[in-house]
XYZ file of C-alpha atoms in Angstrom:
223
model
C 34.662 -6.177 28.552
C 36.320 -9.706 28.866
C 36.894 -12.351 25.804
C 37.554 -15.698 26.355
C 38.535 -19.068 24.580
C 36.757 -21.804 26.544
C 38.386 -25.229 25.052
C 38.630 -28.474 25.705
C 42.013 -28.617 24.438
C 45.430 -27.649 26.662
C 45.476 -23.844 27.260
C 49.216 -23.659 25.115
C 47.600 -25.366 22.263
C 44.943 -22.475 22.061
C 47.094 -19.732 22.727
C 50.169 -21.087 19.757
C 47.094 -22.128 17.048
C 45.936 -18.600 17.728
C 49.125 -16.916 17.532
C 48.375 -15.059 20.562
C 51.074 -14.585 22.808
C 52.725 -11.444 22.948
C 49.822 -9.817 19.495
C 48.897 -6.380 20.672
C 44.993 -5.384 21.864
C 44.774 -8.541 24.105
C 44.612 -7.618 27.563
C 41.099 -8.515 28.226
C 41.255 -12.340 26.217
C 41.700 -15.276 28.754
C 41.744 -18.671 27.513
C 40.310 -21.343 29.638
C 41.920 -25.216 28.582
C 41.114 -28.566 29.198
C 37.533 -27.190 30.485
C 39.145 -24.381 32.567
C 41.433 -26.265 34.571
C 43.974 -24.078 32.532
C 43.820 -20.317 32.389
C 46.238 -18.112 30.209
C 45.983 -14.495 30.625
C 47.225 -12.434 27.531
C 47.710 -9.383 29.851
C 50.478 -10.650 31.705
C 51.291 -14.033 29.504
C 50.993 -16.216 33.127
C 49.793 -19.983 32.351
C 48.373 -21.532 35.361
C 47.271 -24.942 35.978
C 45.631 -27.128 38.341
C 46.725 -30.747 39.710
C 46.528 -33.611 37.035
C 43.428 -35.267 37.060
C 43.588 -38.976 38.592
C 42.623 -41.808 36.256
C 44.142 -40.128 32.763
C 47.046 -41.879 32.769
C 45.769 -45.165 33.556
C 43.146 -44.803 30.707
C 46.226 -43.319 28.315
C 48.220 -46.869 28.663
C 45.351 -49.167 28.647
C 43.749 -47.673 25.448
C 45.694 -48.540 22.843
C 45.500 -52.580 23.803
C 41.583 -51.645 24.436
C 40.942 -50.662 20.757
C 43.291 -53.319 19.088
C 40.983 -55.931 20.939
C 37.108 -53.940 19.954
C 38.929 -54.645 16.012
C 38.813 -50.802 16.079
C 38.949 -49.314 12.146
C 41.665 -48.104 10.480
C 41.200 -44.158 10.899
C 40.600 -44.422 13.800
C 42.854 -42.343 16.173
C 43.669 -40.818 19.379
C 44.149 -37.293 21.020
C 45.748 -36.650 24.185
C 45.030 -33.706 25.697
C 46.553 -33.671 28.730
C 43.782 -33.231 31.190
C 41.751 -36.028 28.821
C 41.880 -38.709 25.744
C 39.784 -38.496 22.865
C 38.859 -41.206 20.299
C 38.247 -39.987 16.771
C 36.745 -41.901 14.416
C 35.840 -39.306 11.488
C 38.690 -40.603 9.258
C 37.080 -44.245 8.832
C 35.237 -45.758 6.254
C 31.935 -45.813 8.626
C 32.239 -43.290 11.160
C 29.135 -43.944 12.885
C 29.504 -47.478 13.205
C 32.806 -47.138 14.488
C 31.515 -44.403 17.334
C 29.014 -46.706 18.228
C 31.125 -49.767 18.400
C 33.481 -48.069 20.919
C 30.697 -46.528 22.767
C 30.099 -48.475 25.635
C 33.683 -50.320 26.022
C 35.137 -46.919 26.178
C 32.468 -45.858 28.849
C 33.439 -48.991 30.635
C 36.930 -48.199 30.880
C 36.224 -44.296 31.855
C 34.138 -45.245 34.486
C 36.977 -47.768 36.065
C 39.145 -45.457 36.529
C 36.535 -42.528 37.866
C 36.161 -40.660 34.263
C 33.112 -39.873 32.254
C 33.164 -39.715 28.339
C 31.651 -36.721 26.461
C 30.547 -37.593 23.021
C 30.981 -35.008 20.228
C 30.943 -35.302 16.567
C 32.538 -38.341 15.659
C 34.398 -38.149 19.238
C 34.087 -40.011 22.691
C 36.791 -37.717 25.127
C 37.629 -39.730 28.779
C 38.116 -36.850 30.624
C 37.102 -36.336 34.788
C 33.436 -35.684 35.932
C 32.436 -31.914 37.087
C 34.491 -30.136 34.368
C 33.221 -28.699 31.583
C 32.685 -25.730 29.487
C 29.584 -24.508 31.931
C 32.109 -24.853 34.864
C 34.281 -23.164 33.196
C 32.102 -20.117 31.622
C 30.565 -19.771 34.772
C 33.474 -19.530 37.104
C 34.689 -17.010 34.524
C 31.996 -15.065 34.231
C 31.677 -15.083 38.192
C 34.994 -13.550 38.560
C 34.872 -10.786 35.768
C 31.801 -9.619 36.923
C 30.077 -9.570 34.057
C 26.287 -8.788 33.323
C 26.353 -9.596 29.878
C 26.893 -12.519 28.137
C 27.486 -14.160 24.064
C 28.922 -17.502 23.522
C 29.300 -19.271 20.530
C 29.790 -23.146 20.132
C 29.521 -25.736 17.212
C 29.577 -29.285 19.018
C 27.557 -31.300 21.542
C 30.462 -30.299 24.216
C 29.253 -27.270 24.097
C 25.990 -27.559 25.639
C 26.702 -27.436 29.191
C 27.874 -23.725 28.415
C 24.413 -23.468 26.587
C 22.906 -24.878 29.630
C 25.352 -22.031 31.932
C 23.838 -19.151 29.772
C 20.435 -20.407 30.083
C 20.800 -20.861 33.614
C 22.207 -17.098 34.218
C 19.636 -15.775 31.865
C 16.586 -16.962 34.321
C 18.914 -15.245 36.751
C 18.459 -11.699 34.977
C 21.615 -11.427 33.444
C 21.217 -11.305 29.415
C 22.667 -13.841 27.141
C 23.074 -14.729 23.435
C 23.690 -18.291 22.323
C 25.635 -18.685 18.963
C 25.504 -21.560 17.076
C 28.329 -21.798 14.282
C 27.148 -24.339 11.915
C 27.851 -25.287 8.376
C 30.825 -23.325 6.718
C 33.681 -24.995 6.270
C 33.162 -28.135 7.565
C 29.716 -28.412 6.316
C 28.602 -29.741 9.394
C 25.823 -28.120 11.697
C 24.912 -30.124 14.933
C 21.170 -30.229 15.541
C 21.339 -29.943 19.441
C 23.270 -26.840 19.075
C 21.633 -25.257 16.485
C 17.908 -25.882 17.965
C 18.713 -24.171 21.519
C 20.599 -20.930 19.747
C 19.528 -17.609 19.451
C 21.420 -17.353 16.078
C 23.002 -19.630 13.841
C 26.052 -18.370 11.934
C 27.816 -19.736 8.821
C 30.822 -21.552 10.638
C 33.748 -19.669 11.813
C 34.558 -17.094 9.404
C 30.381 -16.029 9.933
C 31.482 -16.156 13.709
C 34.141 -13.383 12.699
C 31.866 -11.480 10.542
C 29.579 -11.347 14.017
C 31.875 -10.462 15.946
C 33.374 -7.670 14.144
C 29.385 -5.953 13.172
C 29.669 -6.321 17.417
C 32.436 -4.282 18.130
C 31.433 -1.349 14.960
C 28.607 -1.087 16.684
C 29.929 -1.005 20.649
C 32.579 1.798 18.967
C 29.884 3.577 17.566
C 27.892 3.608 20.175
C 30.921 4.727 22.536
C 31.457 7.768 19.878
C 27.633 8.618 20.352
């Protein structure tokens, strides 16, 4: 049995927020970053890392000037992930409008320098083309050997995992597709929620999954 953390986000930012280097009854969690071009393994604590993407960097220094010229709203603001840049624009007065408005510049200047931008909830990330959560679930999934499968996901990033699980499911290998929704952001996205198998209440109905999962997998090992 293998658990993993498939995130956008650097590897070392999953593994701190989750306060899981060196807690006990980890040895089968690996956590896949920036769309599994980082792995951590919690059995040995090894972080490794592929090449720097080409075409980050450039889109790092030439985004700030970018969004003072589009008149960009205050709230808006940027995440650098490393491997990728996101745009957030939750914390203005008009969200919407303001994804929209940077829509298409910021697709512009991903494509220029050989990125593609994946839209999310309030969210347009420049990251590089062929790596994504699917990849990265698949590869994973590959190499464990597994012939089971549940993933959970609450945003439009998501999807290509969706799409992975679908995929290995008309293979013959069984899948569940979790949407968390609601809770405690209140927020459920449609295209997530429409293609799962079950829709929890956010992340602490995630947990509350989870756990019922492993009662029953120890009571069934006690049987």
């Amino acid at each position: 049995a293998a658990v993993a953390v498939v995130t956008g986000r650097p590897a070392d930012a999953a593994v701190r927020q989750g306060g899981l280097s060196g807690a006990e009854g980890l040895e089968h969690l690996t956590v896949l970053g920036a769309y599994g071009a980082e792995r951590w393994d919690a059995r040995t604590g090894e972080m490794s890392a592929a090449p720097p993407p080409p075409g980050v960097a450039a889109v790092r220094s030439e985004l700030p000037a970018l969004l003072a010229d589009l008149g960009a709203p205050a709230g808006t603001w940027t995440e650098d992930k490393g491997r990728a840049v996101a745009v957030h624009t939750r914390r203005t007065d008009d969200p919407s409008a303001a994804f929209e408005l940077l829509r298409t510049p910021l697709c512009a200047l991903a494509e220029r320098h050989g990125l593609v931008v994946e839209p999310g909830r309030m969210v347009l990330e420049l990251r590089p083309p062929g790596i994504d959560k699917g990849a990265a679930l698949t590869a994973h999934l590959r190499g464990a050997g597994a012939n089971a499968v549940l993933y959970a996901g609450d945003d439009l990033g998501d999807l290509a995992a969706f799409a992975a699980v679908e995929k290995l499911r008309d293979e013959g290998v069984p899948g569940v597709l979790v949407c968390s929704g609601g809770g405690e952001t209140g927020e459920t996205v449609p295209e997530i929620a429409d293609r799962a198998d079950v829709v929890v209440d956010g992340p602490s109905g995630l947990v509350a999954l989870l756990n019922a999962l492993a009662d029953q997998l120890d009571t069934d090992a006690r049987a």
